[in-house]
Coordinates of C-alpha atoms in Angstrom, one line a residue:
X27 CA 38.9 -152.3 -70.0
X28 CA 36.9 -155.6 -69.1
X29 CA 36.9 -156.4 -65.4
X30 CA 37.7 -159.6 -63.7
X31 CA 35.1 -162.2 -63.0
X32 CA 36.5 -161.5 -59.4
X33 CA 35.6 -157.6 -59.9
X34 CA 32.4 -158.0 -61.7
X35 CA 30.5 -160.3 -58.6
X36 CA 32.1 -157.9 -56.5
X37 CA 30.5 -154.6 -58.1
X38 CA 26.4 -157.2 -58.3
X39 CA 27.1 -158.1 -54.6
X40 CA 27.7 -154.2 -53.8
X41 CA 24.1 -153.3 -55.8
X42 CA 22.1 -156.4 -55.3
X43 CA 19.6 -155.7 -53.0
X44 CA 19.5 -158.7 -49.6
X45 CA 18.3 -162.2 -50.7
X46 CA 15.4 -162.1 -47.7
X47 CA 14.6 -158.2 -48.4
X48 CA 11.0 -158.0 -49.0
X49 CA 9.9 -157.3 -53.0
X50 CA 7.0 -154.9 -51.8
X51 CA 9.5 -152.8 -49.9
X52 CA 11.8 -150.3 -52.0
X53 CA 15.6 -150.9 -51.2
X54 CA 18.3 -148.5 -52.1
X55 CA 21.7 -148.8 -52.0
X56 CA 23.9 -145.6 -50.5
X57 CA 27.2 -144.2 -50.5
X58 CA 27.0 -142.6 -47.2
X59 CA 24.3 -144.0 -44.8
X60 CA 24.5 -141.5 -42.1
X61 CA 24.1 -138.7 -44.7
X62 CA 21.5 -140.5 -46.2
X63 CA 19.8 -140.9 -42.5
X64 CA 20.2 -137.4 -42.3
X65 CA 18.1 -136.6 -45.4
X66 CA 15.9 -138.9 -45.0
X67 CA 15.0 -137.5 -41.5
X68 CA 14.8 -134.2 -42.2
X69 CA 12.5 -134.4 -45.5
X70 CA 10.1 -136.4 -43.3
X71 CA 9.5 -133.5 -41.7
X72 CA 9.6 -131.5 -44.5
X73 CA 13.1 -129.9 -44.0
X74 CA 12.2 -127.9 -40.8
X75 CA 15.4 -126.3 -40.5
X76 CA 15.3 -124.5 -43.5
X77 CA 12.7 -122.1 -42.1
X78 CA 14.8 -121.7 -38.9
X79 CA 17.9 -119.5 -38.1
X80 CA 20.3 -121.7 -36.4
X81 CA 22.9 -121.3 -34.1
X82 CA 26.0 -123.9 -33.0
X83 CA 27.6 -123.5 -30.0
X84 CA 30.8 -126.3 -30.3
X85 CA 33.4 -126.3 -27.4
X86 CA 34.7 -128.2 -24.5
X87 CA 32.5 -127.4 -20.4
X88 CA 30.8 -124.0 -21.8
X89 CA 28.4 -125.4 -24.5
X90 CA 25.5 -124.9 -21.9
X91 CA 26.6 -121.3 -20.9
X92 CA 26.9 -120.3 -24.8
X93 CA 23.6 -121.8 -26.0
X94 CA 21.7 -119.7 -22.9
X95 CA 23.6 -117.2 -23.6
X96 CA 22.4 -116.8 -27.4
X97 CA 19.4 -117.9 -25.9
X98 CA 18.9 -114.9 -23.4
X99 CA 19.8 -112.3 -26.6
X100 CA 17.1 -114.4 -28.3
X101 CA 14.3 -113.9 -25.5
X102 CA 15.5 -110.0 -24.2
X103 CA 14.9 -109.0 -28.3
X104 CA 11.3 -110.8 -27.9
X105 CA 12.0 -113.4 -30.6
X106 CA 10.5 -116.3 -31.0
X107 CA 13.2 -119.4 -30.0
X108 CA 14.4 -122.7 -28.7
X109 CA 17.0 -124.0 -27.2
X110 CA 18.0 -127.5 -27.1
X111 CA 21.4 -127.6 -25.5
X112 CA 22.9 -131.0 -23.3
X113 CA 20.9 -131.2 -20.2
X114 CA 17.4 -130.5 -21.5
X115 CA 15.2 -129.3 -25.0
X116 CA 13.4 -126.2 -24.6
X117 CA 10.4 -126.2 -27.2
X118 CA 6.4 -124.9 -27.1
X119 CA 5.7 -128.4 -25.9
X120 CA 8.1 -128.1 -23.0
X121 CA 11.2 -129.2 -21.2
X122 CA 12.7 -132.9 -21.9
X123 CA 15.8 -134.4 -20.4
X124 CA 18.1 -134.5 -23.8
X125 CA 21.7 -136.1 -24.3
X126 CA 24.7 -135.0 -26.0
X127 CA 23.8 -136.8 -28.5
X128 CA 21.3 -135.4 -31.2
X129 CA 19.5 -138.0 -32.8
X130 CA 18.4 -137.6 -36.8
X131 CA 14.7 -138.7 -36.5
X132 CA 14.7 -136.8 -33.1
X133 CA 16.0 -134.0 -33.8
X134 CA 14.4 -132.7 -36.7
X135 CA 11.0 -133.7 -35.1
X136 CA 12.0 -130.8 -32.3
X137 CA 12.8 -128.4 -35.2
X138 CA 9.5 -129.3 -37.2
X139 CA 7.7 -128.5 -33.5
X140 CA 9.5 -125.1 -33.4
X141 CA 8.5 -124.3 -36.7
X142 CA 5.3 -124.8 -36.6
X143 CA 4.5 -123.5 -33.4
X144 CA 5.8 -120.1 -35.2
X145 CA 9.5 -120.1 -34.0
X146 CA 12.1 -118.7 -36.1
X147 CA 15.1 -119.2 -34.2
X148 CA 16.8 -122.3 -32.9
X149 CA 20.0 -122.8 -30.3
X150 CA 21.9 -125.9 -29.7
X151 CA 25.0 -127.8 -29.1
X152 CA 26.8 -129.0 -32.2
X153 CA 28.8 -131.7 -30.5
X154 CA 31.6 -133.5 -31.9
X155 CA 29.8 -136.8 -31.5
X156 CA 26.7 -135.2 -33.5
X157 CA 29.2 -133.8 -36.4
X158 CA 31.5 -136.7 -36.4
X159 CA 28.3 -138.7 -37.4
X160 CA 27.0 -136.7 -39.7
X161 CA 23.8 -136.8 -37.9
X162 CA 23.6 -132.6 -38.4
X163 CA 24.2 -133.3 -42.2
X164 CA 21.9 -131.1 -44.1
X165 CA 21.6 -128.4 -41.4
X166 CA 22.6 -124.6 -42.3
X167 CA 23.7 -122.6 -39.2
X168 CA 23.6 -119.2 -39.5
X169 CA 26.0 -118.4 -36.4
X170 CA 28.7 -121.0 -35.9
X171 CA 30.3 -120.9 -32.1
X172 CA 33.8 -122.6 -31.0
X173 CA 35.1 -121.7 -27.9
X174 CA 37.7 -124.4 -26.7
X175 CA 38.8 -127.7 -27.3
X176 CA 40.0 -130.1 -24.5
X177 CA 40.2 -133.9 -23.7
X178 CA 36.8 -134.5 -22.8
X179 CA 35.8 -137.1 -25.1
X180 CA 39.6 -138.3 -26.7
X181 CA 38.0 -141.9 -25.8
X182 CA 35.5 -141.5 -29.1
X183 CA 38.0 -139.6 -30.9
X184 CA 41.1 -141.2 -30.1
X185 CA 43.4 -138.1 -31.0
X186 CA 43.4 -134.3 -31.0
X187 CA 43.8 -133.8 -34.8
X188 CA 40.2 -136.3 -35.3
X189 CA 38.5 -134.2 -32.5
X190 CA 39.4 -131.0 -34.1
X191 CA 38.3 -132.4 -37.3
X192 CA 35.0 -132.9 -36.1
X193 CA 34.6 -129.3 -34.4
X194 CA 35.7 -128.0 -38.4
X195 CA 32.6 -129.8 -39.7
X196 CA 30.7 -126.8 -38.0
X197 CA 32.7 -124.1 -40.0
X198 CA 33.3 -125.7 -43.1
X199 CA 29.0 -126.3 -43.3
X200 CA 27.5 -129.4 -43.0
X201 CA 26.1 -130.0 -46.3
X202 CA 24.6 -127.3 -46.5
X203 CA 26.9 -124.4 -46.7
X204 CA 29.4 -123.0 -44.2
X205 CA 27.6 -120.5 -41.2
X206 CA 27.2 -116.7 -41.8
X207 CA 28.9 -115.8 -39.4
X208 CA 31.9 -117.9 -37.2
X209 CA 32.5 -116.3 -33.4
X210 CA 35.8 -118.2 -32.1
X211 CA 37.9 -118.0 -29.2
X212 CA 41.4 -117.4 -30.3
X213 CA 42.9 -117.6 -27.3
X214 CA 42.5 -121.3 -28.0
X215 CA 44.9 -122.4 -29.9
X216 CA 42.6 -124.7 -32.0
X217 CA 40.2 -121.9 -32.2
X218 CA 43.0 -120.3 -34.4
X219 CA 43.1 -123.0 -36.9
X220 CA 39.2 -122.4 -37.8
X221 CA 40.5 -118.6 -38.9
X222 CA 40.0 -118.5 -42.9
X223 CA 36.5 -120.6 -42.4
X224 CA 33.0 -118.9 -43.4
X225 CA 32.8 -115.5 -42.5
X226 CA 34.2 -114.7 -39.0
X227 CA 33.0 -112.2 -36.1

């Protein structure tokens, strides 16, 4: 079937790299950018997180308690870990002030700094904000954590059912396969809806 004229400049303006993009810069054209961003973080520092276990802690007020939770089991059994969780990032260089927010570039620099400073182990927040933008694309957790869902940040999300939808990113695996093992709250009723996700403890 021939396209239209119409369809034809619409499919060369889609590949056609930008008329004041430099020729001795490479340019490529992607489907999803923040995937892409993703990727394209974490294989400049040579994929750190796949020589890491990770764990996720998503929920509403106890993110903090979970991640030093993991974190203490982590440090009592003599393991070598990090945490980076919403008020700071814990890594061999230190303690920095950290937002909710996990940045790609960012981010994967703290896990190429945990691995190779000998760390095995890493423990942070998988916020909705974080898995909504696909900026933990690529990442395999290990342990996936929900424990409740509430209005806290319905102002990004607009609604419950694109919240929840971002929390299921976790489970389902983002990109990279779903965790080994899922620990949720089922006394929350959205914690029930993850049942049937990855393997469940």
């Amino acid at each position: 079937m021939r396209r239209s004229r119409a369809a034809q400049s619409a499919v060369a303006s889609e590949v056609a790299a930008p008329t004041d993009w430099s020729t001795e810069v490479a340019w490529v054209q992607v489907a999803e950018a923040r995937k892409a961003l993703a990727i394209t973080a974490a294989n400049f520092f040579g994929r750190p997180a796949t020589a890491l276990k990770l764990t996720g802690g998503d929920g509403n007020q106890r993110q903090d308690h979970d991640d030093f939770v993991v974190d203490s089991i982590l440090r009592a059994s003599g393991r070598r870990r990090d945490c980076l969780e919403r008020s700071a990032i814990t890594t061999p260089s230190g303690e920095f002030p950290h937002r909710t927010l996990h940045r790609n570039r960012g981010l994967q620099n703290f896990f190429a700094e945990i691995r190779d400073a000998g760390g095995s182990y890493a423990t942070l927040e998988a916020s909705s904000h974080a898995l909504a933008m696909d900026r933990l694309w690529g990442c395999h957790f290990g342990r996936g954590v929900f424990t409740n869902l509430t209005r806290d940040h319905i102002d990004f999300h607009k609604n419950f059912e694109n919240y929840f939808a971002a929390k299921r990113r976790l489970f389902e695996g983002t990109g990279a396969g779903a965790p080994d093992f899922s620990i949720v709250n089922t006394d929350d009723e959205w914690g029930k809806k993850l049942l049937g996700l990855g393997k469940r403890r």
